[in-house]
Amino acid sequence: MKTTDESWKVDAYVDGELDLAMRLEIERRLQDDAALRDNVEGLLAMREMVREKADRHAVPADLRARLTAWADKERAPAPMHPRPPAAAATRSPMHALSRWLGWRPLVVSMSFAAVLAVALNVAWLQTSKQQRLMDEVVASHVRSTVGQHLVDVASSDHHTVKPFLSSRLGFSPPVDALPLPGSVFLGGRVDYLDGQAVAALVYRQGEHVVNSFVWPGNSSSDKPDFASDRGFLTAHWSHGGMNHCVISDLNREEFQRVVKAVQQLDGAG
């Protein structure tokens, strides 16, 4: 890869901002380009180090004082100027009340607009992060099914697969065959989503491959969030401190049965 011309692709790849075609192109190059792999791994390591160890500084006291003084000044009423008696006579209590009510809706509207802008920004960030995660899930599924890396350890015995994954991930994923007719447990592999290592448990349901991703998380939502993306069905949920995401090209009814079976393995179904 030309460093001067395409380095932006590497940064976008690490940040999860490439489309599926470009992401698969870079992942294909990673298999043969050791320098590119070192570059990507270095960027991922640096991002994790910044997330975990970057200092967070409190606002300096003098800056806080200046901001407070400025805000108090802005809130202070304007100075009163003497008016001619004729003008003062026209300023009845009703006139003053109408003026007070006149600017008050403007302040309320501005405050509401500010709160709405913040809420929309937070919602957009959450949606954008979720979409990037789903893009990575689809890319990983496609890469595993069209390439030669469906599993790291090919075995239907969970006593073989579970220790292999646990020793490389730092957590113990739920590993077993699905309690579902026609399902075959093919094995597992270590994969990466959102810059962290995850367990990928691979099943075959009829003629279709099912990837079930598991990784630690803090949220809790036992109800799966179903979606359709580029011809694949996905389901994402959290349970017992673990995130789960299942993806396949099964039909909707059979896919829901697979998701229910995965939940049963995790104790959420």
PDB file of C-alpha atoms in Angstrom:
ATOM      1  CA  MET A   1       0.000   0.000   0.000  1.00  0.00           C
ATOM      2  CA  LYS A   2       1.343   3.444  -0.928  1.00  0.00           C
ATOM      3  CA  THR A   3       1.891   5.244   2.318  1.00  0.00           C
ATOM      4  CA  THR A   4       1.668   8.752   0.882  1.00  0.00           C
ATOM      5  CA  ASP A   5      -1.430   8.140  -1.237  1.00  0.00           C
ATOM      6  CA  GLU A   6      -3.479   5.679   0.815  1.00  0.00           C
ATOM      7  CA  SER A   7      -2.483   6.165   4.440  1.00  0.00           C
ATOM      8  CA  TRP A   8      -5.878   7.758   5.046  1.00  0.00           C
ATOM      9  CA  LYS A   9      -7.441   4.382   4.259  1.00  0.00           C
ATOM     10  CA  VAL A  10      -5.490   2.801   7.104  1.00  0.00           C
ATOM     11  CA  ASP A  11      -6.688   5.460   9.551  1.00  0.00           C
ATOM     12  CA  ALA A  12     -10.269   5.072   8.319  1.00  0.00           C
ATOM     13  CA  TYR A  13      -9.967   1.273   8.584  1.00  0.00           C
ATOM     14  CA  VAL A  14      -8.808   1.473  12.198  1.00  0.00           C
ATOM     15  CA  ASP A  15     -11.644   3.911  13.006  1.00  0.00           C
ATOM     16  CA  GLY A  16     -14.225   1.666  11.329  1.00  0.00           C
ATOM     17  CA  GLU A  17     -15.154   4.321   8.756  1.00  0.00           C
ATOM     18  CA  LEU A  18     -14.580   2.397   5.496  1.00  0.00           C
ATOM     19  CA  ASP A  19     -17.353   0.810   3.484  1.00  0.00           C
ATOM     20  CA  LEU A  20     -17.510  -2.969   3.231  1.00  0.00           C
ATOM     21  CA  ALA A  21     -15.681  -3.235  -0.129  1.00  0.00           C
ATOM     22  CA  MET A  22     -12.707  -1.091   0.946  1.00  0.00           C
ATOM     23  CA  ARG A  23     -12.535  -2.822   4.339  1.00  0.00           C
ATOM     24  CA  LEU A  24     -12.356  -6.245   2.712  1.00  0.00           C
ATOM     25  CA  GLU A  25      -9.685  -4.943   0.322  1.00  0.00           C
ATOM     26  CA  ILE A  26      -7.455  -3.840   3.203  1.00  0.00           C
ATOM     27  CA  GLU A  27      -8.059  -7.069   5.129  1.00  0.00           C
ATOM     28  CA  ARG A  28      -6.993  -9.014   2.028  1.00  0.00           C
ATOM     29  CA  ARG A  29      -3.782  -6.956   1.871  1.00  0.00           C
ATOM     30  CA  LEU A  30      -3.152  -7.521   5.580  1.00  0.00           C
ATOM     31  CA  GLN A  31      -2.669 -11.231   4.910  1.00  0.00           C
ATOM     32  CA  ASP A  32       0.388 -10.616   2.699  1.00  0.00           C
ATOM     33  CA  ASP A  33       1.771  -7.235   3.810  1.00  0.00           C
ATOM     34  CA  ALA A  34       3.678  -7.478   7.103  1.00  0.00           C
ATOM     35  CA  ALA A  35       4.428  -3.737   7.161  1.00  0.00           C
ATOM     36  CA  LEU A  36       0.757  -2.927   6.778  1.00  0.00           C
ATOM     37  CA  ARG A  37      -0.130  -5.343   9.585  1.00  0.00           C
ATOM     38  CA  ASP A  38       2.427  -3.690  11.864  1.00  0.00           C
ATOM     39  CA  ASN A  39       0.992  -0.275  10.994  1.00  0.00           C
ATOM     40  CA  VAL A  40      -2.591  -1.308  11.751  1.00  0.00           C
ATOM     41  CA  GLU A  41      -1.643  -3.112  14.973  1.00  0.00           C
ATOM     42  CA  GLY A  42       0.349  -0.067  16.105  1.00  0.00           C
ATOM     43  CA  LEU A  43      -2.597   2.261  15.490  1.00  0.00           C
ATOM     44  CA  LEU A  44      -4.967  -0.069  17.342  1.00  0.00           C
ATOM     45  CA  ALA A  45      -2.574  -0.328  20.272  1.00  0.00           C
ATOM     46  CA  MET A  46      -2.143   3.446  20.394  1.00  0.00           C
ATOM     47  CA  ARG A  47      -5.909   3.977  20.363  1.00  0.00           C
ATOM     48  CA  GLU A  48      -6.407   1.566  23.249  1.00  0.00           C
ATOM     49  CA  MET A  49      -3.558   3.185  25.209  1.00  0.00           C
ATOM     50  CA  VAL A  50      -5.120   6.624  24.758  1.00  0.00           C
ATOM     51  CA  ARG A  51      -8.506   5.307  25.843  1.00  0.00           C
ATOM     52  CA  GLU A  52      -7.132   3.645  28.950  1.00  0.00           C
ATOM     53  CA  LYS A  53      -4.306   5.951  30.067  1.00  0.00           C
ATOM     54  CA  ALA A  54      -4.960   9.441  28.724  1.00  0.00           C
ATOM     55  CA  ASP A  55      -5.126  12.028  31.508  1.00  0.00           C
ATOM     56  CA  ARG A  56      -8.341  13.892  32.145  1.00  0.00           C
ATOM     57  CA  HIS A  57      -7.842  17.340  33.605  1.00  0.00           C
ATOM     58  CA  ALA A  58     -10.271  19.408  35.628  1.00  0.00           C
ATOM     59  CA  VAL A  59     -11.071  22.947  34.540  1.00  0.00           C
ATOM     60  CA  PRO A  60      -8.541  25.361  36.155  1.00  0.00           C
ATOM     61  CA  ALA A  61      -9.960  27.396  39.038  1.00  0.00           C
ATOM     62  CA  ASP A  62      -9.117  30.756  37.460  1.00  0.00           C
ATOM     63  CA  LEU A  63     -10.797  29.807  34.187  1.00  0.00           C
ATOM     64  CA  ARG A  64     -13.859  28.584  36.056  1.00  0.00           C
ATOM     65  CA  ALA A  65     -13.974  31.887  37.966  1.00  0.00           C
ATOM     66  CA  ARG A  66     -13.739  33.926  34.758  1.00  0.00           C
ATOM     67  CA  LEU A  67     -16.505  31.915  33.117  1.00  0.00           C
ATOM     68  CA  THR A  68     -18.718  32.288  36.186  1.00  0.00           C
ATOM     69  CA  ALA A  69     -18.110  36.054  36.284  1.00  0.00           C
ATOM     70  CA  TRP A  70     -18.922  36.314  32.586  1.00  0.00           C
ATOM     71  CA  ALA A  71     -22.138  34.337  33.016  1.00  0.00           C
ATOM     72  CA  ASP A  72     -23.180  36.465  35.993  1.00  0.00           C
ATOM     73  CA  LYS A  73     -22.526  39.608  33.974  1.00  0.00           C
ATOM     74  CA  GLU A  74     -24.641  38.318  31.115  1.00  0.00           C
ATOM     75  CA  ARG A  75     -27.495  37.534  33.497  1.00  0.00           C
ATOM     76  CA  ALA A  76     -27.334  40.923  35.224  1.00  0.00           C
ATOM     77  CA  PRO A  77     -30.190  43.317  34.317  1.00  0.00           C
ATOM     78  CA  ALA A  78     -29.382  46.282  32.090  1.00  0.00           C
ATOM     79  CA  PRO A  79     -28.826  49.583  33.948  1.00  0.00           C
ATOM     80  CA  MET A  80     -31.892  51.778  34.330  1.00  0.00           C
ATOM     81  CA  HIS A  81     -31.741  55.180  32.628  1.00  0.00           C
ATOM     82  CA  PRO A  82     -33.900  58.149  33.645  1.00  0.00           C
ATOM     83  CA  ARG A  83     -36.830  58.734  31.336  1.00  0.00           C
ATOM     84  CA  PRO A  84     -38.933  61.801  30.777  1.00  0.00           C
ATOM     85  CA  PRO A  85     -42.014  61.933  32.995  1.00  0.00           C
ATOM     86  CA  ALA A  86     -44.297  61.503  29.991  1.00  0.00           C
ATOM     87  CA  ALA A  87     -42.579  58.264  28.978  1.00  0.00           C
ATOM     88  CA  ALA A  88     -42.548  56.974  32.556  1.00  0.00           C
ATOM     89  CA  ALA A  89     -46.272  57.614  32.823  1.00  0.00           C
ATOM     90  CA  THR A  90     -46.941  55.257  29.922  1.00  0.00           C
ATOM     91  CA  ARG A  91     -45.099  52.363  31.602  1.00  0.00           C
ATOM     92  CA  SER A  92     -47.973  50.851  33.497  1.00  0.00           C
ATOM     93  CA  PRO A  93     -47.727  47.537  35.365  1.00  0.00           C
ATOM     94  CA  MET A  94     -49.537  45.812  32.480  1.00  0.00           C
ATOM     95  CA  HIS A  95     -46.988  47.234  30.032  1.00  0.00           C
ATOM     96  CA  ALA A  96     -44.107  45.939  32.142  1.00  0.00           C
ATOM     97  CA  LEU A  97     -45.768  42.511  32.414  1.00  0.00           C
ATOM     98  CA  SER A  98     -46.245  42.299  28.657  1.00  0.00           C
ATOM     99  CA  ARG A  99     -42.561  43.150  28.070  1.00  0.00           C
ATOM    100  CA  TRP A 100     -41.471  40.483  30.565  1.00  0.00           C
ATOM    101  CA  LEU A 101     -43.657  37.876  28.909  1.00  0.00           C
ATOM    102  CA  GLY A 102     -42.386  39.014  25.513  1.00  0.00           C
ATOM    103  CA  TRP A 103     -38.743  37.948  25.951  1.00  0.00           C
ATOM    104  CA  ARG A 104     -39.392  34.951  28.184  1.00  0.00           C
ATOM    105  CA  PRO A 105     -40.581  32.597  25.360  1.00  0.00           C
ATOM    106  CA  LEU A 106     -37.425  33.442  23.414  1.00  0.00           C
ATOM    107  CA  VAL A 107     -35.211  32.326  26.296  1.00  0.00           C
ATOM    108  CA  VAL A 108     -37.245  29.151  26.741  1.00  0.00           C
ATOM    109  CA  SER A 109     -37.057  28.425  23.011  1.00  0.00           C
ATOM    110  CA  MET A 110     -33.281  28.940  22.959  1.00  0.00           C
ATOM    111  CA  SER A 111     -32.820  26.682  25.978  1.00  0.00           C
ATOM    112  CA  PHE A 112     -34.999  23.996  24.411  1.00  0.00           C
ATOM    113  CA  ALA A 113     -33.057  24.248  21.138  1.00  0.00           C
ATOM    114  CA  ALA A 114     -29.755  23.829  22.984  1.00  0.00           C
ATOM    115  CA  VAL A 115     -31.003  20.759  24.876  1.00  0.00           C
ATOM    116  CA  LEU A 116     -32.440  19.303  21.679  1.00  0.00           C
ATOM    117  CA  ALA A 117     -29.146  19.835  19.841  1.00  0.00           C
ATOM    118  CA  VAL A 118     -27.212  18.013  22.566  1.00  0.00           C
ATOM    119  CA  ALA A 119     -29.725  15.152  22.623  1.00  0.00           C
ATOM    120  CA  LEU A 120     -29.622  14.781  18.840  1.00  0.00           C
ATOM    121  CA  ASN A 121     -25.825  14.832  18.860  1.00  0.00           C
ATOM    122  CA  VAL A 122     -25.656  12.088  21.503  1.00  0.00           C
ATOM    123  CA  ALA A 123     -28.246  10.025  19.616  1.00  0.00           C
ATOM    124  CA  TRP A 124     -26.304  10.450  16.376  1.00  0.00           C
ATOM    125  CA  LEU A 125     -23.048   9.350  18.001  1.00  0.00           C
ATOM    126  CA  GLN A 126     -24.714   6.257  19.461  1.00  0.00           C
ATOM    127  CA  THR A 127     -26.339   5.398  16.130  1.00  0.00           C
ATOM    128  CA  SER A 128     -23.083   5.973  14.262  1.00  0.00           C
ATOM    129  CA  LYS A 129     -21.177   3.713  16.661  1.00  0.00           C
ATOM    130  CA  GLN A 130     -23.822   0.999  16.368  1.00  0.00           C
ATOM    131  CA  GLN A 131     -23.726   1.204  12.565  1.00  0.00           C
ATOM    132  CA  ARG A 132     -19.928   0.934  12.530  1.00  0.00           C
ATOM    133  CA  LEU A 133     -20.187  -2.145  14.737  1.00  0.00           C
ATOM    134  CA  MET A 134     -22.721  -3.748  12.391  1.00  0.00           C
ATOM    135  CA  ASP A 135     -20.489  -2.916   9.415  1.00  0.00           C
ATOM    136  CA  GLU A 136     -17.622  -4.729  11.116  1.00  0.00           C
ATOM    137  CA  VAL A 137     -19.873  -7.716  11.934  1.00  0.00           C
ATOM    138  CA  VAL A 138     -20.946  -8.013   8.288  1.00  0.00           C
ATOM    139  CA  ALA A 139     -17.345  -7.629   7.074  1.00  0.00           C
ATOM    140  CA  SER A 140     -16.117 -10.307   9.476  1.00  0.00           C
ATOM    141  CA  HIS A 141     -18.899 -12.705   8.458  1.00  0.00           C
ATOM    142  CA  VAL A 142     -18.230 -12.206   4.740  1.00  0.00           C
ATOM    143  CA  ARG A 143     -14.465 -12.527   5.243  1.00  0.00           C
ATOM    144  CA  SER A 144     -14.849 -15.788   7.159  1.00  0.00           C
ATOM    145  CA  THR A 145     -17.257 -17.383   4.674  1.00  0.00           C
ATOM    146  CA  VAL A 146     -15.509 -16.447   1.409  1.00  0.00           C
ATOM    147  CA  GLY A 147     -11.954 -16.961   2.708  1.00  0.00           C
ATOM    148  CA  GLN A 148     -10.114 -19.856   4.272  1.00  0.00           C
ATOM    149  CA  HIS A 149     -10.396 -18.707   7.888  1.00  0.00           C
ATOM    150  CA  LEU A 150     -13.786 -19.852   9.095  1.00  0.00           C
ATOM    151  CA  VAL A 151     -12.396 -21.157  12.409  1.00  0.00           C
ATOM    152  CA  ASP A 152      -9.100 -21.193  14.329  1.00  0.00           C
ATOM    153  CA  VAL A 153      -9.943 -24.500  15.976  1.00  0.00           C
ATOM    154  CA  ALA A 154     -12.230 -26.888  14.085  1.00  0.00           C
ATOM    155  CA  SER A 155     -14.008 -29.077  16.583  1.00  0.00           C
ATOM    156  CA  SER A 156     -17.549 -29.850  17.678  1.00  0.00           C
ATOM    157  CA  ASP A 157     -16.285 -30.534  21.208  1.00  0.00           C
ATOM    158  CA  HIS A 158     -16.762 -27.501  23.452  1.00  0.00           C
ATOM    159  CA  HIS A 159     -14.096 -28.933  25.814  1.00  0.00           C
ATOM    160  CA  THR A 160     -11.603 -28.281  23.024  1.00  0.00           C
ATOM    161  CA  VAL A 161     -12.903 -24.949  21.730  1.00  0.00           C
ATOM    162  CA  LYS A 162     -13.636 -23.230  25.047  1.00  0.00           C
ATOM    163  CA  PRO A 163     -10.100 -23.525  26.553  1.00  0.00           C
ATOM    164  CA  PHE A 164      -8.571 -22.406  23.247  1.00  0.00           C
ATOM    165  CA  LEU A 165     -10.651 -19.205  23.142  1.00  0.00           C
ATOM    166  CA  SER A 166     -10.443 -18.481  26.867  1.00  0.00           C
ATOM    167  CA  SER A 167      -6.637 -18.638  26.865  1.00  0.00           C
ATOM    168  CA  ARG A 168      -6.444 -16.054  24.090  1.00  0.00           C
ATOM    169  CA  LEU A 169      -9.262 -13.694  25.034  1.00  0.00           C
ATOM    170  CA  GLY A 170      -9.064 -13.171  28.787  1.00  0.00           C
ATOM    171  CA  PHE A 171     -12.723 -14.138  29.227  1.00  0.00           C
ATOM    172  CA  SER A 172     -14.692 -17.368  28.978  1.00  0.00           C
ATOM    173  CA  PRO A 173     -17.404 -17.352  26.289  1.00  0.00           C
ATOM    174  CA  PRO A 174     -20.367 -19.746  26.399  1.00  0.00           C
ATOM    175  CA  VAL A 175     -19.423 -22.556  24.001  1.00  0.00           C
ATOM    176  CA  ASP A 176     -21.631 -25.475  23.028  1.00  0.00           C
ATOM    177  CA  ALA A 177     -23.716 -26.920  20.224  1.00  0.00           C
ATOM    178  CA  LEU A 178     -27.046 -25.216  19.625  1.00  0.00           C
ATOM    179  CA  PRO A 179     -30.130 -27.036  20.940  1.00  0.00           C
ATOM    180  CA  LEU A 180     -31.634 -26.883  17.462  1.00  0.00           C
ATOM    181  CA  PRO A 181     -32.343 -29.640  14.890  1.00  0.00           C
ATOM    182  CA  GLY A 182     -30.048 -29.540  11.875  1.00  0.00           C
ATOM    183  CA  SER A 183     -27.434 -27.378  13.595  1.00  0.00           C
ATOM    184  CA  VAL A 184     -23.742 -28.342  13.541  1.00  0.00           C
ATOM    185  CA  PHE A 185     -21.094 -26.677  15.720  1.00  0.00           C
ATOM    186  CA  LEU A 186     -18.014 -26.142  13.521  1.00  0.00           C
ATOM    187  CA  GLY A 187     -15.630 -24.539  16.049  1.00  0.00           C
ATOM    188  CA  GLY A 188     -14.449 -21.067  16.981  1.00  0.00           C
ATOM    189  CA  ARG A 189     -11.949 -18.353  16.186  1.00  0.00           C
ATOM    190  CA  VAL A 190     -10.591 -15.118  17.642  1.00  0.00           C
ATOM    191  CA  ASP A 191     -11.858 -12.081  15.743  1.00  0.00           C
ATOM    192  CA  TYR A 192     -11.879  -8.308  16.251  1.00  0.00           C
ATOM    193  CA  LEU A 193     -14.826  -5.911  16.568  1.00  0.00           C
ATOM    194  CA  ASP A 194     -14.612  -2.259  17.577  1.00  0.00           C
ATOM    195  CA  GLY A 195     -10.878  -2.593  18.163  1.00  0.00           C
ATOM    196  CA  GLN A 196     -11.097  -5.444  20.668  1.00  0.00           C
ATOM    197  CA  ALA A 197     -10.728  -9.212  20.527  1.00  0.00           C
ATOM    198  CA  VAL A 198     -13.982 -11.189  20.502  1.00  0.00           C
ATOM    199  CA  ALA A 199     -14.963 -14.840  20.353  1.00  0.00           C
ATOM    200  CA  ALA A 200     -16.581 -16.007  17.116  1.00  0.00           C
ATOM    201  CA  LEU A 201     -18.514 -19.258  17.470  1.00  0.00           C
ATOM    202  CA  VAL A 202     -19.342 -20.795  14.116  1.00  0.00           C
ATOM    203  CA  TYR A 203     -22.320 -23.013  13.320  1.00  0.00           C
ATOM    204  CA  ARG A 204     -23.772 -24.508  10.165  1.00  0.00           C
ATOM    205  CA  GLN A 205     -27.543 -24.471   9.941  1.00  0.00           C
ATOM    206  CA  GLY A 206     -28.454 -26.509   6.880  1.00  0.00           C
ATOM    207  CA  GLU A 207     -26.427 -24.933   4.060  1.00  0.00           C
ATOM    208  CA  HIS A 208     -25.960 -21.620   5.870  1.00  0.00           C
ATOM    209  CA  VAL A 209     -23.098 -20.444   8.077  1.00  0.00           C
ATOM    210  CA  VAL A 210     -23.932 -18.701  11.361  1.00  0.00           C
ATOM    211  CA  ASN A 211     -21.378 -16.518  13.158  1.00  0.00           C
ATOM    212  CA  SER A 212     -22.120 -15.839  16.819  1.00  0.00           C
ATOM    213  CA  PHE A 213     -19.850 -13.143  18.324  1.00  0.00           C
ATOM    214  CA  VAL A 214     -19.349 -12.778  22.088  1.00  0.00           C
ATOM    215  CA  TRP A 215     -17.360 -10.160  24.031  1.00  0.00           C
ATOM    216  CA  PRO A 216     -17.506  -8.426  27.436  1.00  0.00           C
ATOM    217  CA  GLY A 217     -19.797  -5.418  27.877  1.00  0.00           C
ATOM    218  CA  ASN A 218     -21.406  -3.239  30.529  1.00  0.00           C
ATOM    219  CA  SER A 219     -24.921  -2.780  29.155  1.00  0.00           C
ATOM    220  CA  SER A 220     -27.835  -5.119  29.789  1.00  0.00           C
ATOM    221  CA  SER A 221     -30.626  -5.788  27.298  1.00  0.00           C
ATOM    222  CA  ASP A 222     -31.944  -9.330  27.089  1.00  0.00           C
ATOM    223  CA  LYS A 223     -34.235  -8.459  24.163  1.00  0.00           C
ATOM    224  CA  PRO A 224     -32.407  -8.905  20.823  1.00  0.00           C
ATOM    225  CA  ASP A 225     -32.307  -5.988  18.424  1.00  0.00           C
ATOM    226  CA  PHE A 226     -32.967  -7.514  14.982  1.00  0.00           C
ATOM    227  CA  ALA A 227     -31.827  -5.815  11.786  1.00  0.00           C
ATOM    228  CA  SER A 228     -31.160  -6.534   8.123  1.00  0.00           C
ATOM    229  CA  ASP A 229     -27.952  -5.366   6.478  1.00  0.00           C
ATOM    230  CA  ARG A 230     -26.808  -6.063   2.896  1.00  0.00           C
ATOM    231  CA  GLY A 231     -28.679  -9.346   2.635  1.00  0.00           C
ATOM    232  CA  PHE A 232     -27.766 -10.592   6.127  1.00  0.00           C
ATOM    233  CA  LEU A 233     -29.875 -10.766   9.254  1.00  0.00           C
ATOM    234  CA  THR A 234     -28.289  -9.657  12.530  1.00  0.00           C
ATOM    235  CA  ALA A 235     -29.347  -9.755  16.162  1.00  0.00           C
ATOM    236  CA  HIS A 236     -27.563  -7.873  18.940  1.00  0.00           C
ATOM    237  CA  TRP A 237     -28.186  -8.051  22.695  1.00  0.00           C
ATOM    238  CA  SER A 238     -26.404  -8.082  26.071  1.00  0.00           C
ATOM    239  CA  HIS A 239     -26.749 -10.450  28.994  1.00  0.00           C
ATOM    240  CA  GLY A 240     -24.764 -11.226  32.113  1.00  0.00           C
ATOM    241  CA  GLY A 241     -22.024  -8.718  31.309  1.00  0.00           C
ATOM    242  CA  MET A 242     -21.513 -10.079  27.775  1.00  0.00           C
ATOM    243  CA  ASN A 243     -22.415  -8.655  24.362  1.00  0.00           C
ATOM    244  CA  HIS A 244     -23.781 -10.995  21.711  1.00  0.00           C
ATOM    245  CA  CYS A 245     -24.202 -10.521  17.984  1.00  0.00           C
ATOM    246  CA  VAL A 246     -25.448 -13.243  15.630  1.00  0.00           C
ATOM    247  CA  ILE A 247     -25.363 -12.959  11.831  1.00  0.00           C
ATOM    248  CA  SER A 248     -26.392 -15.241   8.960  1.00  0.00           C
ATOM    249  CA  ASP A 249     -28.187 -15.269   5.612  1.00  0.00           C
ATOM    250  CA  LEU A 250     -30.918 -17.595   6.883  1.00  0.00           C
ATOM    251  CA  ASN A 251     -34.541 -16.705   6.319  1.00  0.00           C
ATOM    252  CA  ARG A 252     -36.107 -14.604   9.054  1.00  0.00           C
ATOM    253  CA  GLU A 253     -38.070 -17.373  10.766  1.00  0.00           C
ATOM    254  CA  GLU A 254     -35.143 -19.791  10.982  1.00  0.00           C
ATOM    255  CA  PHE A 255     -32.777 -17.009  12.021  1.00  0.00           C
ATOM    256  CA  GLN A 256     -35.032 -16.157  14.963  1.00  0.00           C
ATOM    257  CA  ARG A 257     -34.927 -19.800  16.047  1.00  0.00           C
ATOM    258  CA  VAL A 258     -31.118 -19.728  15.912  1.00  0.00           C
ATOM    259  CA  VAL A 259     -30.999 -16.551  18.015  1.00  0.00           C
ATOM    260  CA  LYS A 260     -33.346 -18.122  20.568  1.00  0.00           C
ATOM    261  CA  ALA A 261     -31.073 -21.183  20.753  1.00  0.00           C
ATOM    262  CA  VAL A 262     -27.979 -18.982  21.288  1.00  0.00           C
ATOM    263  CA  GLN A 263     -29.817 -17.179  24.087  1.00  0.00           C
ATOM    264  CA  GLN A 264     -30.582 -20.518  25.726  1.00  0.00           C
ATOM    265  CA  LEU A 265     -26.872 -21.365  25.767  1.00  0.00           C
ATOM    266  CA  ASP A 266     -26.189 -18.058  27.515  1.00  0.00           C
ATOM    267  CA  GLY A 267     -29.076 -18.457  29.956  1.00  0.00           C
ATOM    268  CA  ALA A 268     -30.945 -15.468  28.552  1.00  0.00           C
ATOM    269  CA  GLY A 269     -33.587 -17.359  26.620  1.00  0.00           C
TER     270      GLY A 269
END
